[in-house]
Amino acid sequence: MNDEKSTSFSAALAELEAILQRIESEETDIDRLADELKRAAELLEICRGKIRRAEAEVTQIVQKLDAPSTD
Amino acid sequence: MTLPLFEETYTVSRLGAEVREFLGEAFRSLWVTGEVQRPALRGGHLYFDLVEKGADDKIVGKLEAVLWRSDGERVRRVLHAAKQEIADGLAIRCRADLDFYPPQGRLRLQVREIDPVFTEGELARRRRETLDWLLAEGLLERNRALALPELPLRLGLVTSLDSAAQADFLATLRESGYGFQVIFVHAAVQGPAAERELASALRALQAAAVDCAVLVRGGGSRADLAAFDSRAVAAAVARATFPVLTGLGHETDESVADRAAHLAFKTPTKAAEFLVARVAAAERRLEEAATALGHGARARLRLDGDRLDAAVRRTRTIEGRVGQAADRLAGLERNLAGVARGRLRHAAAEEAGARRQVRAAAQRAIRAAAAQPERRAARILDFARGALRLAAARLEGGAGRVRLLDPQRTLERGYSLTRDASGKLLRAAAAAAAGERLATQLADGVVHSIVEEP
């Protein structure tokens, strides 16, 4: 999902906590509660996906560069 | 004159042997400092170059050196106790004999012992120099100031390919079951290439958009850490655009790379454990948020439900009040109807009384009238007639005129009215025919007459 790529974990978590706060502080209209929960579920899915997506996966970039360091 | 032919003449081997003897006595058991280069083990003997570098790392002195197998064991034990070992680039102070080897015409140092204190001091000096430089450049705290993501799942791993460090690090990540993605960049962690490869590996990761990079290495001697004390590696760590974690496998010392890094761990495994714990913490926070969200939403719904109930209760109260009001109103209506009916009854009674009174009065009047003598009845009649006339006159044109034309008044003043036989008023003398009977009315009676001839 594009959403998953564009949303960073911390941003998603922050949004999640904001929704939570709104719900708890009764800022949320009951009409919007379902929408908020839907969004929260999406965010949860994104975050869980990020954490659990795959087993440790190793991309090997065996460094061939032999360029002299610039320092 | 001496003929050149009779002067002393050496063979190469004899000269070599004399040089060897001479040098062996002149340069015996000397302390020499230099940097080890290209160490190579052959047949148990360690061969290397001992060099001295001047400005710009230019070699200004170089001698071949050998550590014979017979000395090697003892020397290595001493070094090992100081957590050192002979490696490329290591600065050493050694006790050696200068030896010339005639078959090859080579001059070389036969190393008998190496002073670990000097090496330690050299490493410390070099470390201090690098640290001072980092501090002066404002680089020492730079990497620490970067924010480490809450969920560090995309990692750059810099270490030696197929090393124990790599295996340990990856095993810890795999065991966690989290979705780590590791971009591995090989770099030698010791030896002459280490400095350059470590620095360029870190730079290569800039393009990989990693959450953080991990620089690890298995255990090894303190001298092996030389590359991590170098300016090139320390600068690459400090200038990285992502946080760099180190796990360099040493218990006591801290390398400059550790100092410049975001976080330093003792071993690759500890670095991996830290990352796993961080991801676990993020997951925990997420699950807490999820749970709280459920509770929050339910609580919210409950709250709204309660509020709804309260509203219903309030509405019921209002309904009750309305009912009471309606009851009261109905009561009032009943009362009103009663009162009204009472009034009506009262009024009807009053009216009936009045009617009775009126009737009684009329009857009294009739009785009274009936009881009057004839004369009075006549007067009443006259009066009634007069009243009738008056009413008629009024109809014709006003009360004054009626009074004026009242013939009776005129007659009382002495005038009379004369009518002919048919009863018509006689208004002109010519209208009276001779012999006609006329009736002249006076105020108190009528005079009949007959018209004579005019």
mmCIF file of C-alpha atoms in Angstrom, chain B residues 40-378:
data_model
loop_
_atom_site.group_PDB
_atom_site.id
_atom_site.type_symbol
_atom_site.label_atom_id
_atom_site.label_comp_id
_atom_site.label_asym_id
_atom_site.label_seq_id
_atom_site.Cartn_x
_atom_site.Cartn_y
_atom_site.Cartn_z
ATOM 1 C CA ALA B 40 53.987 -12.277 6.537
ATOM 2 C CA LEU B 41 54.423 -15.597 8.264
ATOM 3 C CA ARG B 42 56.710 -18.090 6.487
ATOM 4 C CA GLY B 43 57.841 -21.316 8.052
ATOM 5 C CA GLY B 44 56.902 -20.047 11.494
ATOM 6 C CA HIS B 45 59.040 -16.952 11.090
ATOM 7 C CA LEU B 46 57.419 -13.556 10.834
ATOM 8 C CA TYR B 47 58.857 -11.286 8.170
ATOM 9 C CA PHE B 48 57.897 -7.627 7.883
ATOM 10 C CA ASP B 49 59.170 -4.157 7.050
ATOM 11 C CA LEU B 50 59.854 -1.673 9.791
ATOM 12 C CA VAL B 51 59.318 1.792 8.373
ATOM 13 C CA GLU B 52 59.430 5.354 9.549
ATOM 14 C CA LYS B 53 57.092 7.877 8.035
ATOM 15 C CA GLY B 54 57.768 11.563 7.745
ATOM 16 C CA ALA B 55 55.494 14.352 6.694
ATOM 17 C CA ASP B 56 52.538 13.266 4.531
ATOM 18 C CA ASP B 57 53.122 9.649 5.493
ATOM 19 C CA LYS B 58 56.145 9.551 3.230
ATOM 20 C CA ILE B 59 58.499 6.768 4.107
ATOM 21 C CA VAL B 60 61.821 8.195 5.191
ATOM 22 C CA GLY B 61 63.403 5.009 6.535
ATOM 23 C CA LYS B 62 62.859 1.325 5.969
ATOM 24 C CA LEU B 63 64.469 -1.869 7.103
ATOM 25 C CA GLU B 64 63.529 -5.481 6.638
ATOM 26 C CA ALA B 65 62.847 -7.277 9.893
ATOM 27 C CA VAL B 66 62.294 -10.812 11.010
ATOM 28 C CA LEU B 67 60.971 -12.380 14.174
ATOM 29 C CA TRP B 68 62.358 -15.886 14.301
ATOM 30 C CA ARG B 69 60.090 -18.660 15.371
ATOM 31 C CA SER B 70 62.333 -19.269 18.389
ATOM 32 C CA ASP B 71 61.640 -15.740 19.691
ATOM 33 C CA GLY B 72 58.130 -15.444 18.286
ATOM 34 C CA GLU B 73 56.294 -17.476 20.886
ATOM 35 C CA ARG B 74 57.705 -15.502 23.816
ATOM 36 C CA VAL B 75 57.165 -12.148 22.099
ATOM 37 C CA ARG B 76 53.565 -12.970 21.229
ATOM 38 C CA ARG B 77 52.822 -14.036 24.811
ATOM 39 C CA VAL B 78 53.996 -10.685 26.102
ATOM 40 C CA LEU B 79 51.956 -8.836 23.512
ATOM 41 C CA HIS B 80 48.900 -10.947 24.112
ATOM 42 C CA ALA B 81 48.995 -10.072 27.809
ATOM 43 C CA ALA B 82 48.727 -6.448 26.718
ATOM 44 C CA LYS B 83 45.942 -7.303 24.255
ATOM 45 C CA GLN B 84 48.158 -6.589 21.331
ATOM 46 C CA GLU B 85 49.391 -8.485 18.326
ATOM 47 C CA ILE B 86 51.686 -7.677 15.490
ATOM 48 C CA ALA B 87 49.612 -6.249 12.711
ATOM 49 C CA ASP B 88 50.058 -4.079 9.696
ATOM 50 C CA GLY B 89 50.407 -0.449 10.625
ATOM 51 C CA LEU B 90 51.253 -1.155 14.252
ATOM 52 C CA ALA B 91 53.813 1.168 15.768
ATOM 53 C CA ILE B 92 56.355 -0.793 17.776
ATOM 54 C CA ARG B 93 59.494 -0.362 19.773
ATOM 55 C CA CYS B 94 61.627 -3.470 19.479
ATOM 56 C CA ARG B 95 64.941 -4.733 20.722
ATOM 57 C CA ALA B 96 66.826 -6.053 17.717
ATOM 58 C CA ASP B 97 70.204 -6.982 16.302
ATOM 59 C CA LEU B 98 71.196 -5.661 12.937
ATOM 60 C CA ASP B 99 72.116 -8.542 10.700
ATOM 61 C CA PHE B 100 73.560 -8.805 7.255
ATOM 62 C CA TYR B 101 72.715 -11.891 5.242
ATOM 63 C CA PRO B 102 75.510 -12.420 2.729
ATOM 64 C CA PRO B 103 73.838 -14.906 0.354
ATOM 65 C CA GLN B 104 71.259 -12.254 -0.491
ATOM 66 C CA GLY B 105 73.146 -9.140 0.443
ATOM 67 C CA ARG B 106 70.280 -8.041 2.616
ATOM 68 C CA LEU B 107 70.380 -6.027 5.756
ATOM 69 C CA ARG B 108 67.742 -6.856 8.287
ATOM 70 C CA LEU B 109 66.746 -6.484 11.899
ATOM 71 C CA GLN B 110 66.386 -9.630 13.951
ATOM 72 C CA VAL B 111 63.701 -8.735 16.464
ATOM 73 C CA ARG B 112 64.180 -10.231 19.935
ATOM 74 C CA GLU B 113 61.441 -8.485 21.910
ATOM 75 C CA ILE B 114 58.696 -5.912 21.457
ATOM 76 C CA ASP B 115 57.757 -3.321 24.097
ATOM 77 C CA PRO B 116 53.969 -3.362 24.581
ATOM 78 C CA VAL B 117 54.043 -0.168 26.644
ATOM 79 C CA PHE B 118 55.319 1.794 23.693
ATOM 80 C CA THR B 119 52.657 0.406 21.382
ATOM 81 C CA GLU B 120 50.003 1.142 23.958
ATOM 82 C CA GLY B 121 51.289 4.679 24.248
ATOM 83 C CA GLU B 122 51.405 5.100 20.508
ATOM 84 C CA LEU B 123 47.837 3.905 20.128
ATOM 85 C CA ALA B 124 46.732 6.189 22.933
ATOM 86 C CA ARG B 125 48.552 9.116 21.386
ATOM 87 C CA ARG B 126 46.990 8.444 18.040
ATOM 88 C CA ARG B 127 43.550 8.106 19.633
ATOM 89 C CA ARG B 128 44.038 11.350 21.489
ATOM 90 C CA GLU B 129 45.098 13.091 18.316
ATOM 91 C CA THR B 130 42.007 11.887 16.476
ATOM 92 C CA LEU B 131 39.787 12.873 19.375
ATOM 93 C CA ASP B 132 41.322 16.334 19.520
ATOM 94 C CA TRP B 133 40.790 16.698 15.830
ATOM 95 C CA LEU B 134 37.132 15.595 16.038
ATOM 96 C CA LEU B 135 36.544 18.004 18.869
ATOM 97 C CA ALA B 136 38.177 20.860 16.965
ATOM 98 C CA GLU B 137 36.058 20.085 13.898
ATOM 99 C CA GLY B 138 32.889 19.915 15.994
ATOM 100 C CA LEU B 139 32.313 16.330 14.904
ATOM 101 C CA LEU B 140 32.442 14.463 18.198
ATOM 102 C CA GLU B 141 28.770 14.993 19.122
ATOM 103 C CA ARG B 142 27.380 15.210 15.626
ATOM 104 C CA ASN B 143 26.188 11.620 15.200
ATOM 105 C CA ARG B 144 24.823 11.486 18.741
ATOM 106 C CA ALA B 145 22.627 14.474 17.932
ATOM 107 C CA LEU B 146 20.787 12.575 15.199
ATOM 108 C CA ALA B 147 17.460 11.022 16.165
ATOM 109 C CA LEU B 148 17.360 7.249 16.212
ATOM 110 C CA PRO B 149 14.036 6.139 14.661
ATOM 111 C CA GLU B 150 11.537 4.479 16.969
ATOM 112 C CA LEU B 151 11.369 1.552 14.629
ATOM 113 C CA PRO B 152 14.906 0.864 13.361
ATOM 114 C CA LEU B 153 14.133 -1.920 10.915
ATOM 115 C CA ARG B 154 16.183 -0.942 7.898
ATOM 116 C CA LEU B 155 19.767 -1.358 8.955
ATOM 117 C CA GLY B 156 23.121 -0.883 7.331
ATOM 118 C CA LEU B 157 25.618 -3.454 8.542
ATOM 119 C CA VAL B 158 29.295 -2.795 8.098
ATOM 120 C CA THR B 159 31.675 -5.584 8.981
ATOM 121 C CA SER B 160 33.828 -8.248 7.474
ATOM 122 C CA LEU B 161 31.962 -10.671 5.195
ATOM 123 C CA ASP B 162 31.366 -14.112 6.742
ATOM 124 C CA SER B 163 32.829 -13.016 10.057
ATOM 125 C CA ALA B 164 31.607 -14.240 13.436
ATOM 126 C CA ALA B 165 30.518 -10.679 14.134
ATOM 127 C CA GLN B 166 28.241 -10.683 11.098
ATOM 128 C CA ALA B 167 26.796 -14.076 12.035
ATOM 129 C CA ASP B 168 26.188 -13.134 15.684
ATOM 130 C CA PHE B 169 24.540 -9.880 14.754
ATOM 131 C CA LEU B 170 22.238 -11.388 12.127
ATOM 132 C CA ALA B 171 21.355 -14.390 14.329
ATOM 133 C CA THR B 172 20.094 -12.091 17.089
ATOM 134 C CA LEU B 173 17.986 -10.156 14.603
ATOM 135 C CA ARG B 174 16.530 -13.333 13.084
ATOM 136 C CA GLU B 175 15.627 -14.797 16.474
ATOM 137 C CA SER B 176 13.526 -11.751 17.230
ATOM 138 C CA GLY B 177 11.192 -12.544 14.360
ATOM 139 C CA TYR B 178 10.844 -8.855 13.539
ATOM 140 C CA GLY B 179 10.998 -7.711 9.962
ATOM 141 C CA PHE B 180 14.528 -6.372 9.937
ATOM 142 C CA GLN B 181 16.032 -5.546 6.604
ATOM 143 C CA VAL B 182 19.802 -5.505 6.587
ATOM 144 C CA ILE B 183 21.901 -3.897 3.924
ATOM 145 C CA PHE B 184 25.295 -5.435 4.315
ATOM 146 C CA VAL B 185 28.431 -3.687 3.176
ATOM 147 C CA HIS B 186 31.662 -5.537 3.522
ATOM 148 C CA ALA B 187 34.719 -3.822 4.958
ATOM 149 C CA ALA B 188 37.948 -5.215 6.328
ATOM 150 C CA VAL B 189 37.982 -4.441 10.048
ATOM 151 C CA GLN B 190 41.713 -4.775 10.470
ATOM 152 C CA GLY B 191 44.816 -4.539 8.372
ATOM 153 C CA PRO B 192 45.971 -1.861 5.997
ATOM 154 C CA ALA B 193 42.713 -1.699 4.029
ATOM 155 C CA ALA B 194 40.469 -1.420 7.083
ATOM 156 C CA GLU B 195 40.645 2.346 7.486
ATOM 157 C CA ARG B 196 39.757 3.064 3.894
ATOM 158 C CA GLU B 197 37.145 0.317 3.516
ATOM 159 C CA LEU B 198 35.321 1.127 6.747
ATOM 160 C CA ALA B 199 35.081 4.785 5.818
ATOM 161 C CA SER B 200 33.884 4.126 2.281
ATOM 162 C CA ALA B 201 31.400 1.456 3.462
ATOM 163 C CA LEU B 202 29.754 4.024 5.736
ATOM 164 C CA ARG B 203 29.636 6.501 2.893
ATOM 165 C CA ALA B 204 28.131 3.871 0.569
ATOM 166 C CA LEU B 205 25.227 3.488 3.009
ATOM 167 C CA GLN B 206 24.232 7.141 2.621
ATOM 168 C CA ALA B 207 22.434 6.185 -0.586
ATOM 169 C CA ALA B 208 20.621 3.247 1.012
ATOM 170 C CA ALA B 209 18.273 5.304 3.220
ATOM 171 C CA VAL B 210 18.872 3.214 6.316
ATOM 172 C CA ASP B 211 17.341 3.927 9.734
ATOM 173 C CA CYS B 212 20.750 3.435 11.257
ATOM 174 C CA ALA B 213 24.046 1.714 10.559
ATOM 175 C CA VAL B 214 25.830 -0.789 12.737
ATOM 176 C CA LEU B 215 29.582 -1.107 12.727
ATOM 177 C CA VAL B 216 30.634 -4.415 14.244
ATOM 178 C CA ARG B 217 33.659 -6.600 14.625
ATOM 179 C CA GLY B 218 34.434 -9.715 16.607
ATOM 180 C CA GLY B 219 36.943 -9.767 19.425
ATOM 181 C CA GLY B 220 40.542 -8.957 18.779
ATOM 182 C CA SER B 221 43.571 -7.203 20.120
ATOM 183 C CA ARG B 222 43.609 -3.598 21.095
ATOM 184 C CA ALA B 223 46.051 -2.905 18.304
ATOM 185 C CA ASP B 224 43.532 -4.323 15.865
ATOM 186 C CA LEU B 225 41.269 -1.470 16.761
ATOM 187 C CA ALA B 226 43.743 0.948 15.239
ATOM 188 C CA ALA B 227 41.543 1.519 12.221
ATOM 189 C CA PHE B 228 38.671 2.545 14.540
ATOM 190 C CA ASP B 229 40.928 5.141 16.109
ATOM 191 C CA SER B 230 41.835 6.586 12.740
ATOM 192 C CA ARG B 231 40.720 9.949 11.617
ATOM 193 C CA ALA B 232 39.158 8.558 8.423
ATOM 194 C CA VAL B 233 36.841 6.105 10.206
ATOM 195 C CA ALA B 234 35.994 8.425 13.073
ATOM 196 C CA ALA B 235 35.137 11.190 10.619
ATOM 197 C CA ALA B 236 32.997 8.852 8.505
ATOM 198 C CA VAL B 237 31.066 7.812 11.636
ATOM 199 C CA ALA B 238 30.660 11.389 12.801
ATOM 200 C CA ARG B 239 29.571 12.693 9.401
ATOM 201 C CA ALA B 240 27.098 9.882 8.633
ATOM 202 C CA THR B 241 23.600 11.197 7.965
ATOM 203 C CA PHE B 242 22.120 8.282 9.944
ATOM 204 C CA PRO B 243 22.866 7.197 13.513
ATOM 205 C CA VAL B 244 25.801 4.801 13.714
ATOM 206 C CA LEU B 245 25.906 2.109 16.410
ATOM 207 C CA THR B 246 29.107 0.277 17.183
ATOM 208 C CA GLY B 247 29.763 -3.188 18.579
ATOM 209 C CA LEU B 248 33.469 -3.605 18.289
ATOM 210 C CA GLY B 249 33.992 -6.572 20.559
ATOM 211 C CA HIS B 250 36.250 -5.126 23.192
ATOM 212 C CA GLU B 251 35.664 -5.100 26.875
ATOM 213 C CA THR B 252 37.702 -2.307 28.357
ATOM 214 C CA ASP B 253 38.855 0.249 25.869
ATOM 215 C CA GLU B 254 36.774 2.553 23.863
ATOM 216 C CA SER B 255 37.834 3.428 20.343
ATOM 217 C CA VAL B 256 37.399 6.843 18.829
ATOM 218 C CA ALA B 257 34.750 5.409 16.531
ATOM 219 C CA ASP B 258 32.805 4.429 19.677
ATOM 220 C CA ARG B 259 33.124 7.964 20.996
ATOM 221 C CA ALA B 260 31.906 9.486 17.749
ATOM 222 C CA ALA B 261 29.066 6.981 17.320
ATOM 223 C CA HIS B 262 25.430 7.479 18.291
ATOM 224 C CA LEU B 263 25.650 4.561 20.717
ATOM 225 C CA ALA B 264 28.473 2.141 21.500
ATOM 226 C CA PHE B 265 28.025 -1.472 22.558
ATOM 227 C CA LYS B 266 30.558 -4.016 23.703
ATOM 228 C CA THR B 267 29.691 -6.678 21.172
ATOM 229 C CA PRO B 268 27.772 -7.157 17.909
ATOM 230 C CA THR B 269 25.196 -9.230 19.797
ATOM 231 C CA LYS B 270 24.589 -6.450 22.311
ATOM 232 C CA ALA B 271 24.063 -3.965 19.496
ATOM 233 C CA ALA B 272 21.561 -6.322 17.862
ATOM 234 C CA GLU B 273 19.779 -6.883 21.175
ATOM 235 C CA PHE B 274 19.420 -3.167 21.629
ATOM 236 C CA LEU B 275 17.787 -2.825 18.215
ATOM 237 C CA VAL B 276 15.446 -5.741 18.887
ATOM 238 C CA ALA B 277 14.480 -4.219 22.243
ATOM 239 C CA ARG B 278 13.794 -0.892 20.575
ATOM 240 C CA VAL B 279 11.511 -2.491 17.996
ATOM 241 C CA ALA B 280 9.812 -4.486 20.771
ATOM 242 C CA ALA B 281 9.235 -1.268 22.705
ATOM 243 C CA ALA B 282 7.711 0.350 19.634
ATOM 244 C CA GLU B 283 5.491 -2.682 19.161
ATOM 245 C CA ARG B 284 4.449 -2.595 22.808
ATOM 246 C CA ARG B 285 3.580 1.055 22.527
ATOM 247 C CA LEU B 286 1.569 0.290 19.435
ATOM 248 C CA GLU B 287 -0.344 -2.523 21.109
ATOM 249 C CA GLU B 288 -0.989 -0.345 24.131
ATOM 250 C CA ALA B 289 -2.342 2.318 21.836
ATOM 251 C CA ALA B 290 -4.500 -0.283 20.102
ATOM 252 C CA THR B 291 -5.886 -1.544 23.398
ATOM 253 C CA ALA B 292 -6.438 1.956 24.678
ATOM 254 C CA LEU B 293 -8.136 2.828 21.439
ATOM 255 C CA GLY B 294 -10.619 -0.007 21.877
ATOM 256 C CA HIS B 295 -11.232 0.935 25.491
ATOM 257 C CA GLY B 296 -11.427 4.583 24.604
ATOM 258 C CA ALA B 297 -13.966 4.032 21.870
ATOM 259 C CA ARG B 298 -16.058 1.724 24.022
ATOM 260 C CA ALA B 299 -15.848 4.098 26.973
ATOM 261 C CA ARG B 300 -16.823 6.873 24.654
ATOM 262 C CA LEU B 301 -19.817 4.951 23.375
ATOM 263 C CA ARG B 302 -20.759 4.055 26.929
ATOM 264 C CA LEU B 303 -20.463 7.653 27.927
ATOM 265 C CA ASP B 304 -22.641 8.750 25.047
ATOM 266 C CA GLY B 305 -25.065 5.970 25.890
ATOM 267 C CA ASP B 306 -25.196 7.161 29.488
ATOM 268 C CA ARG B 307 -25.764 10.636 28.291
ATOM 269 C CA LEU B 308 -28.532 9.404 26.061
ATOM 270 C CA ASP B 309 -30.115 7.593 29.008
ATOM 271 C CA ALA B 310 -29.883 10.742 31.050
ATOM 272 C CA ALA B 311 -31.546 12.646 28.221
ATOM 273 C CA VAL B 312 -34.285 10.030 28.084
ATOM 274 C CA ARG B 313 -34.756 10.329 31.832
ATOM 275 C CA ARG B 314 -34.912 14.059 31.553
ATOM 276 C CA THR B 315 -37.403 13.778 28.722
ATOM 277 C CA ARG B 316 -39.499 11.457 30.854
ATOM 278 C CA THR B 317 -39.418 13.964 33.666
ATOM 279 C CA ILE B 318 -40.577 16.601 31.260
ATOM 280 C CA GLU B 319 -43.302 14.274 30.009
ATOM 281 C CA GLY B 320 -44.358 13.752 33.595
ATOM 282 C CA ARG B 321 -44.505 17.434 34.143
ATOM 283 C CA VAL B 322 -46.506 17.939 31.006
ATOM 284 C CA GLY B 323 -48.878 15.250 32.206
ATOM 285 C CA GLN B 324 -49.232 16.982 35.540
ATOM 286 C CA ALA B 325 -49.866 20.234 33.807
ATOM 287 C CA ALA B 326 -52.453 18.599 31.565
ATOM 288 C CA ASP B 327 -54.143 17.086 34.617
ATOM 289 C CA ARG B 328 -54.156 20.420 36.304
ATOM 290 C CA LEU B 329 -55.536 22.001 33.177
ATOM 291 C CA ALA B 330 -58.245 19.396 32.940
ATOM 292 C CA GLY B 331 -59.058 20.063 36.575
ATOM 293 C CA LEU B 332 -59.214 23.730 35.863
ATOM 294 C CA GLU B 333 -61.473 23.095 32.898
ATOM 295 C CA ARG B 334 -63.756 21.033 35.018
ATOM 296 C CA ASN B 335 -63.805 23.742 37.626
ATOM 297 C CA LEU B 336 -64.421 26.362 35.031
ATOM 298 C CA ALA B 337 -67.279 24.434 33.505
ATOM 299 C CA GLY B 338 -68.770 23.984 36.924
ATOM 300 C CA VAL B 339 -68.469 27.628 37.735
ATOM 301 C CA ALA B 340 -69.816 28.613 34.343
ATOM 302 C CA ARG B 341 -72.720 26.277 34.624
ATOM 303 C CA GLY B 342 -73.383 27.591 38.093
ATOM 304 C CA ARG B 343 -73.279 31.083 36.770
ATOM 305 C CA LEU B 344 -75.534 30.210 33.902
ATOM 306 C CA ARG B 345 -77.939 28.553 36.245
ATOM 307 C CA HIS B 346 -77.788 31.587 38.452
ATOM 308 C CA ALA B 347 -78.315 33.919 35.539
ATOM 309 C CA ALA B 348 -81.222 31.857 34.263
ATOM 310 C CA ALA B 349 -82.719 31.945 37.687
ATOM 311 C CA GLU B 350 -82.257 35.675 37.846
ATOM 312 C CA GLU B 351 -83.784 36.106 34.465
ATOM 313 C CA ALA B 352 -86.731 33.939 35.364
ATOM 314 C CA GLY B 353 -87.209 36.006 38.512
ATOM 315 C CA ALA B 354 -87.129 39.182 36.502
ATOM 316 C CA ARG B 355 -89.610 37.787 34.070
ATOM 317 C CA ARG B 356 -91.862 36.849 36.889
ATOM 318 C CA GLN B 357 -91.523 40.274 38.420
ATOM 319 C CA VAL B 358 -92.226 41.966 35.113
ATOM 320 C CA ARG B 359 -95.241 39.770 34.572
ATOM 321 C CA ALA B 360 -96.454 40.419 38.046
ATOM 322 C CA ALA B 361 -95.987 44.153 37.622
ATOM 323 C CA ALA B 362 -97.880 44.087 34.344
ATOM 324 C CA GLN B 363 -100.622 42.073 35.905
ATOM 325 C CA ARG B 364 -100.664 44.477 38.792
ATOM 326 C CA ALA B 365 -100.833 47.348 36.356
ATOM 327 C CA ILE B 366 -103.649 45.678 34.415
ATOM 328 C CA ARG B 367 -105.451 44.942 37.581
ATOM 329 C CA ALA B 368 -104.942 48.485 38.672
ATOM 330 C CA ALA B 369 -106.119 49.812 35.349
ATOM 331 C CA ALA B 370 -109.128 47.588 35.397
ATOM 332 C CA ALA B 371 -109.972 48.863 38.818
ATOM 333 C CA GLN B 372 -109.961 52.558 37.707
ATOM 334 C CA PRO B 373 -113.342 54.342 37.315
ATOM 335 C CA GLU B 374 -114.630 55.057 33.785
ATOM 336 C CA ARG B 375 -113.498 58.676 33.734
ATOM 337 C CA ARG B 376 -110.060 57.871 34.481
ATOM 338 C CA ALA B 377 -110.225 55.229 31.837
ATOM 339 C CA ALA B 378 -111.362 57.832 29.361
#
